[in-house]
Amino acid sequence: MRKTAVAIVGWGNVGRACKRAISECSDMYLAGVVRRASSLKTEDPTLENTVVVSDIKELGDVDVALLCIPSREVPQRIREYHAMGINTVDSFDEHHRIVSLRRELDVSAKVKKTVSIIGAGWDPGTDSLIRALMKVVSLTGHTTTTFGGNKGGRSMGHTVQVKSIAGVKDAVALTLANGRGKQKRKVYVELEKGADITAIEKAILADDYFKNEPTEIMVVKSIDKYNTLQHSAEIERTGMQANQMYSVSGNNPEFTANIMVSSVRACINAYNKEDYGVYTFIERPIIDYLAGNSLDDKLEGY
Amino acid sequence: MRKTAVAIVGWGNVGRACKRAISECSDMYLAGVVRRASSLKTEDPTLENTVVVSDIKELGDVDVALLCIPSREVPQRIREYHAMGINTVDSFDEHHRIVSLRRELDVSAKVKKTVSIIGAGWDPGTDSLIRALMKVVSLTGHTTTTFGGNKGGRSMGHTVQVKSIAGVKDAVALTLANGRGKQKRKVYVELEKGADITAIEKAILADDYFKNEPTEIMVVKSIDKYNTLQHSAEIERTGMQANQMYSVSGNNPEFTANIMVSSVRACINAYNKEDYGVYTFIERPIIDYLAGNSLDDKLEGY
């Protein structure tokens, strides 16, 4: 079987973790990494023996591009890659925009004969699948998702957003449980010289990522001691016929990367069946995300 | 949208629970119940206002038959119903036979243009999907499933098997945790007059359902005080990038019925797409199991 050629687009925490995840999968290989032209000259020992380009066209045939860029840049990048006939996987994280994004991009994907799996991270993504499955087990009931527990976890989307604000030198945005099914944010910000903290606070609190949850902002000299890559979630469904609980905890970019890389398979499976279009994580059969050459492989431990 | 006509085949605990579950679903209705001819005359207040027949043909058009019969009768019944052009859903529970059953029946399903979802209970079934999903989140790792906890839970398949042995008047087979990822069985048996307990014990211990786990058999005057409908499972995956846990507990026939009835939707969705064939639970997209008329409905709370 031909191996799938995968490109990593963006070289942040998730992009790096995707490289590790691809190396664990014998059915695909890393064709190269796409970075901003301005970053190409940066020395980076983790990119040794890796082709690094600023335009995906330079990589030749790429079956699937893993979009490891900020969520807000994802829609435009999908459009560009679809126009080139390249399939994509991303972990777009704005829940309320997923359905409209899927609808909008699905049209051109079908014309261009490409496939995208969008929102293929953990939440939205695998957690969404858990929530759907819990409804199947208990038709009536109430589901809550609680992030971060008492210690809090680093939200990648929120952190990237704060870092993009002018005057912010570095930042980490934590999500903490705030009672069952509710959360609050703690943002640690390291400022550039002469930065206007009032304007920065205003920009954070007005942003879609923060405006619906209690958010505490703290200016610190260095974010080092507040930084972490850990995160966690707990999903509970109480119902008439059954109670269910699912929890996940670990290194956020690492397990996000696992999910994205597994989604490469679902993407290629859809492409090979000519099921062109844009799909959320729960719209493809879970068997299509698994490694293995045969039904027996994939159903092992079923 | 036309409602799906569903038949319940078998009127044990799961069949009864399926009636309740169907009544919660506005997209389907109960066309009738199929029972053994010898049971048709039995008075049963739970069957009031319900059409009861001994041959499914008497019900007219049935879209999907829910096979609520012992697992070992399932393969033959699927064959019969496929020949009549009727789609089926079951909760066949013999893990090691699922892949071969799927392969074997898939051929004739494609010829007869029917769809079956097999093993659509909780284990195999929704637990299998959880195990698959956990592999996606953590590519490397170790997964264990522990059933019944310390108190134990009533296994339906095991109980049905013991009850089918000559000389057994009534029985309940419990599954208890026996350390992480391992289980043991406790079987309470009420005997017919003059029954040969040595032969019964031999029959239990030699059966595929019991032969691989420590099994304790106790003869009791009445199983009433040992009986329960509760069961539970805990699935854990520890891995390099993440730890995950899923637990489910509740009324076994009731949540099994929820899963089977949700699978009616996946069955009809496959049928409408002309994806004829036999599928395990994880081979159809989870979105196809959900209620709702639109993508927005189904992705609500995504």
Short mmCIF file of C-alpha atoms in Angstrom, two decimals, chain B residues 60-294:
data_model
loop_
_atom_site.label_atom_id
_atom_site.label_comp_id
_atom_site.label_asym_id
_atom_site.label_seq_id
_atom_site.Cartn_x
_atom_site.Cartn_y
_atom_site.Cartn_z
CA GLY B 60 -46.62 -5.82 6.67
CA ASP B 61 -43.84 -3.37 5.83
CA VAL B 62 -41.10 -3.38 8.46
CA ASP B 63 -38.02 -1.22 7.85
CA VAL B 64 -35.86 -2.56 10.66
CA ALA B 65 -36.21 -5.60 12.94
CA LEU B 66 -34.62 -5.32 16.40
CA LEU B 67 -33.38 -8.80 17.24
CA CYS B 68 -33.92 -9.10 21.02
CA ILE B 69 -33.32 -12.86 21.05
CA PRO B 70 -30.42 -14.90 22.46
CA SER B 71 -27.15 -14.08 20.67
CA ARG B 72 -26.79 -17.62 19.38
CA GLU B 73 -30.06 -17.39 17.48
CA VAL B 74 -29.07 -14.10 15.86
CA PRO B 75 -27.05 -15.30 12.82
CA GLN B 76 -29.80 -17.59 11.54
CA ARG B 77 -32.47 -14.93 12.10
CA ILE B 78 -30.44 -12.35 10.16
CA ARG B 79 -30.23 -14.79 7.24
CA GLU B 80 -34.00 -15.33 7.27
CA TYR B 81 -34.79 -11.62 7.45
CA HIS B 82 -32.29 -10.69 4.75
CA ALA B 83 -34.02 -13.19 2.47
CA MET B 84 -37.27 -11.25 3.11
CA GLY B 85 -35.49 -7.92 2.45
CA ILE B 86 -35.72 -6.79 6.09
CA ASN B 87 -32.90 -4.78 7.72
CA THR B 88 -31.81 -5.79 11.22
CA VAL B 89 -30.11 -4.52 14.37
CA ASP B 90 -28.88 -6.82 17.15
CA SER B 91 -26.67 -6.81 20.21
CA PHE B 92 -24.85 -10.06 19.38
CA ASP B 93 -22.29 -10.37 22.18
CA GLU B 94 -19.70 -13.00 21.26
CA HIS B 95 -16.65 -10.82 20.65
CA HIS B 96 -14.54 -13.44 18.95
CA ARG B 97 -17.22 -14.31 16.38
CA ILE B 98 -18.16 -10.77 15.32
CA VAL B 99 -15.63 -10.28 12.53
CA SER B 100 -16.39 -13.62 10.87
CA LEU B 101 -20.14 -13.12 11.24
CA ARG B 102 -19.88 -9.70 9.66
CA ARG B 103 -17.86 -11.05 6.73
CA GLU B 104 -20.11 -14.04 6.14
CA LEU B 105 -23.45 -12.21 6.21
CA ASP B 106 -22.18 -9.15 4.35
CA VAL B 107 -22.17 -11.05 1.07
CA SER B 108 -25.85 -11.97 1.05
CA ALA B 109 -26.86 -8.57 2.49
CA LYS B 110 -25.33 -6.89 -0.55
CA VAL B 111 -27.19 -9.30 -2.86
CA LYS B 112 -30.50 -8.83 -1.03
CA LYS B 113 -29.94 -5.05 -0.67
CA THR B 114 -30.36 -5.04 3.07
CA VAL B 115 -28.41 -3.50 5.96
CA SER B 116 -27.58 -4.96 9.37
CA ILE B 117 -25.79 -3.36 12.29
CA ILE B 118 -24.44 -6.26 14.37
CA GLY B 119 -23.10 -6.19 17.91
CA ALA B 120 -24.91 -2.91 18.55
CA GLY B 121 -25.04 -3.24 22.32
CA TRP B 122 -22.65 -1.80 24.87
CA ASP B 123 -19.86 -4.40 24.87
CA PRO B 124 -19.29 -5.15 22.05
CA GLY B 125 -20.79 -1.93 20.74
CA THR B 126 -20.44 1.48 22.37
CA ASP B 127 -17.54 0.27 24.54
CA SER B 128 -15.79 -0.91 21.36
CA LEU B 129 -16.19 2.57 19.94
CA ILE B 130 -14.73 4.06 23.14
CA ARG B 131 -11.73 1.70 22.90
CA ALA B 132 -11.20 2.72 19.26
CA LEU B 133 -11.48 6.41 20.12
CA MET B 134 -9.02 6.07 22.97
CA LYS B 135 -6.47 4.72 20.48
CA VAL B 136 -6.98 7.83 18.36
CA VAL B 137 -6.30 10.12 21.35
CA SER B 138 -3.28 8.11 22.49
CA LEU B 139 -1.60 6.25 19.63
CA THR B 140 0.54 4.25 22.04
CA GLY B 141 -0.77 2.94 25.33
CA HIS B 142 -2.54 0.11 27.05
CA THR B 143 -6.31 -0.29 27.30
CA THR B 144 -8.15 -2.38 29.88
CA THR B 145 -11.85 -3.00 30.35
CA THR B 146 -13.18 -4.04 33.76
CA PHE B 147 -16.76 -5.20 34.15
CA GLY B 148 -19.10 -5.22 37.09
CA GLY B 149 -16.93 -3.63 39.76
CA ASN B 150 -16.94 -5.18 43.25
CA LYS B 151 -20.69 -5.62 43.50
CA GLY B 152 -20.98 -7.29 40.12
CA GLY B 153 -23.50 -6.80 37.36
CA ARG B 154 -25.94 -9.06 35.60
CA SER B 155 -24.65 -10.26 32.26
CA MET B 156 -27.58 -10.84 29.94
CA GLY B 157 -25.83 -13.17 27.52
CA HIS B 158 -24.43 -15.36 30.30
CA THR B 159 -27.75 -15.47 32.13
CA VAL B 160 -29.65 -16.48 28.99
CA GLN B 161 -27.09 -19.21 28.35
CA VAL B 162 -27.42 -20.74 31.84
CA LYS B 163 -31.21 -20.56 31.67
CA SER B 164 -31.17 -22.58 28.44
CA ILE B 165 -29.56 -25.60 30.18
CA ALA B 166 -31.95 -28.50 30.91
CA GLY B 167 -32.80 -28.73 34.61
CA VAL B 168 -32.29 -25.00 35.28
CA LYS B 169 -35.51 -23.38 36.47
CA ASP B 170 -34.11 -19.87 36.82
CA ALA B 171 -30.65 -18.32 36.98
CA VAL B 172 -28.67 -15.12 37.15
CA ALA B 173 -25.06 -14.83 36.02
CA LEU B 174 -23.09 -11.96 37.52
CA THR B 175 -19.82 -10.55 36.24
CA LEU B 176 -17.47 -9.08 38.85
CA ALA B 177 -14.17 -7.27 38.57
CA ASN B 178 -11.25 -9.55 39.39
CA GLY B 179 -8.45 -7.02 39.36
CA ARG B 180 -7.95 -4.45 36.62
CA GLY B 181 -9.02 -5.70 33.19
CA LYS B 182 -10.02 -9.12 34.51
CA GLN B 183 -13.31 -10.58 35.60
CA LYS B 184 -14.90 -13.52 37.32
CA ARG B 185 -18.42 -14.93 37.20
CA LYS B 186 -20.88 -15.84 39.90
CA VAL B 187 -23.80 -17.97 38.77
CA TYR B 188 -26.87 -18.46 40.97
CA VAL B 189 -28.99 -21.38 39.83
CA GLU B 190 -32.47 -22.44 40.89
CA LEU B 191 -33.01 -26.09 39.93
CA GLU B 192 -35.97 -27.98 38.51
CA LYS B 193 -37.09 -30.94 40.63
CA GLY B 194 -34.73 -33.87 40.17
CA ALA B 195 -32.20 -31.86 38.14
CA ASP B 196 -28.62 -33.17 37.94
CA ILE B 197 -26.45 -30.38 39.35
CA THR B 198 -23.21 -32.10 38.33
CA ALA B 199 -24.30 -32.17 34.68
CA ILE B 200 -25.47 -28.55 34.89
CA GLU B 201 -22.17 -27.37 36.39
CA LYS B 202 -20.28 -29.22 33.67
CA ALA B 203 -22.43 -27.63 30.96
CA ILE B 204 -21.87 -24.13 32.38
CA LEU B 205 -18.10 -24.48 32.78
CA ALA B 206 -17.63 -25.96 29.30
CA ASP B 207 -19.53 -23.17 27.57
CA ASP B 208 -17.68 -20.47 25.57
CA TYR B 209 -19.35 -17.84 27.74
CA PHE B 210 -17.66 -19.17 30.90
CA LYS B 211 -14.68 -21.32 30.03
CA ASN B 212 -12.07 -18.52 30.08
CA GLU B 213 -12.93 -16.92 33.44
CA PRO B 214 -13.07 -18.17 37.04
CA THR B 215 -16.67 -19.18 37.60
CA GLU B 216 -18.38 -19.91 40.90
CA ILE B 217 -21.72 -21.74 40.74
CA MET B 218 -24.18 -21.64 43.62
CA VAL B 219 -27.48 -23.48 43.90
CA VAL B 220 -30.10 -21.33 45.63
CA LYS B 221 -33.75 -21.88 46.58
CA SER B 222 -34.82 -18.74 44.74
CA ILE B 223 -32.74 -16.37 42.65
CA ASP B 224 -34.97 -13.42 43.61
CA LYS B 225 -32.59 -11.89 46.13
CA TYR B 226 -29.57 -12.30 43.82
CA ASN B 227 -31.27 -10.80 40.81
CA THR B 228 -30.46 -7.36 39.43
CA LEU B 229 -30.62 -5.59 36.11
CA GLN B 230 -27.67 -3.29 36.90
CA HIS B 231 -24.28 -3.60 35.24
CA SER B 232 -21.21 -1.45 34.76
CA ALA B 233 -17.92 -1.19 32.94
CA GLU B 234 -14.79 0.89 33.26
CA ILE B 235 -12.42 1.35 30.33
CA GLU B 236 -8.99 2.83 30.98
CA ARG B 237 -6.18 3.71 28.60
CA THR B 238 -2.86 4.86 29.92
CA GLY B 239 -0.52 6.25 27.31
CA MET B 240 2.51 8.40 26.72
CA GLN B 241 0.53 11.45 25.68
CA ALA B 242 -2.70 11.08 27.63
CA ASN B 243 -4.61 9.06 30.20
CA GLN B 244 -8.28 8.37 29.61
CA MET B 245 -11.10 6.74 31.52
CA TYR B 246 -14.70 5.94 30.59
CA SER B 247 -17.29 4.45 32.87
CA VAL B 248 -20.88 3.42 32.32
CA SER B 249 -23.31 2.05 34.87
CA GLY B 250 -27.03 1.51 34.88
CA ASN B 251 -29.84 -0.80 33.89
CA ASN B 252 -28.28 -3.22 31.40
CA PRO B 253 -31.32 -4.09 29.22
CA GLU B 254 -32.44 -0.45 29.26
CA PHE B 255 -29.22 1.09 27.98
CA THR B 256 -28.68 -1.82 25.58
CA ALA B 257 -32.09 -0.97 24.16
CA ASN B 258 -31.15 2.70 23.77
CA ILE B 259 -28.12 1.71 21.72
CA MET B 260 -30.09 -0.73 19.56
CA VAL B 261 -32.84 1.80 18.90
CA SER B 262 -30.29 4.52 18.02
CA SER B 263 -28.75 1.98 15.64
CA VAL B 264 -32.06 1.80 13.77
CA ARG B 265 -31.15 5.28 12.49
CA ALA B 266 -27.67 4.24 11.38
CA CYS B 267 -29.25 1.23 9.66
CA ILE B 268 -31.80 3.34 7.77
CA ASN B 269 -29.20 5.98 6.90
CA ALA B 270 -26.99 3.30 5.34
CA TYR B 271 -30.00 1.80 3.54
CA ASN B 272 -31.03 5.19 2.12
CA LYS B 273 -27.45 5.73 0.85
CA GLU B 274 -27.61 2.24 -0.72
CA ASP B 275 -24.62 1.23 1.43
CA TYR B 276 -26.02 -2.31 1.67
CA GLY B 277 -24.12 -4.75 3.85
CA VAL B 278 -23.43 -5.85 7.40
CA TYR B 279 -21.62 -3.43 9.70
CA THR B 280 -20.21 -3.49 13.20
CA PHE B 281 -21.10 -0.52 15.40
CA ILE B 282 -17.87 1.39 14.68
CA GLU B 283 -18.17 1.14 10.90
CA ARG B 284 -20.97 3.69 10.55
CA PRO B 285 -20.49 7.40 11.36
CA ILE B 286 -21.68 8.24 14.87
CA ILE B 287 -23.68 11.19 13.53
CA ASP B 288 -25.92 8.64 11.77
CA TYR B 289 -27.05 7.29 15.17
CA LEU B 290 -28.32 10.67 16.40
CA ALA B 291 -31.82 12.13 16.35
CA GLY B 292 -32.54 15.29 14.37
CA ASN B 293 -33.50 16.42 10.90
CA SER B 294 -30.57 18.66 10.07
#
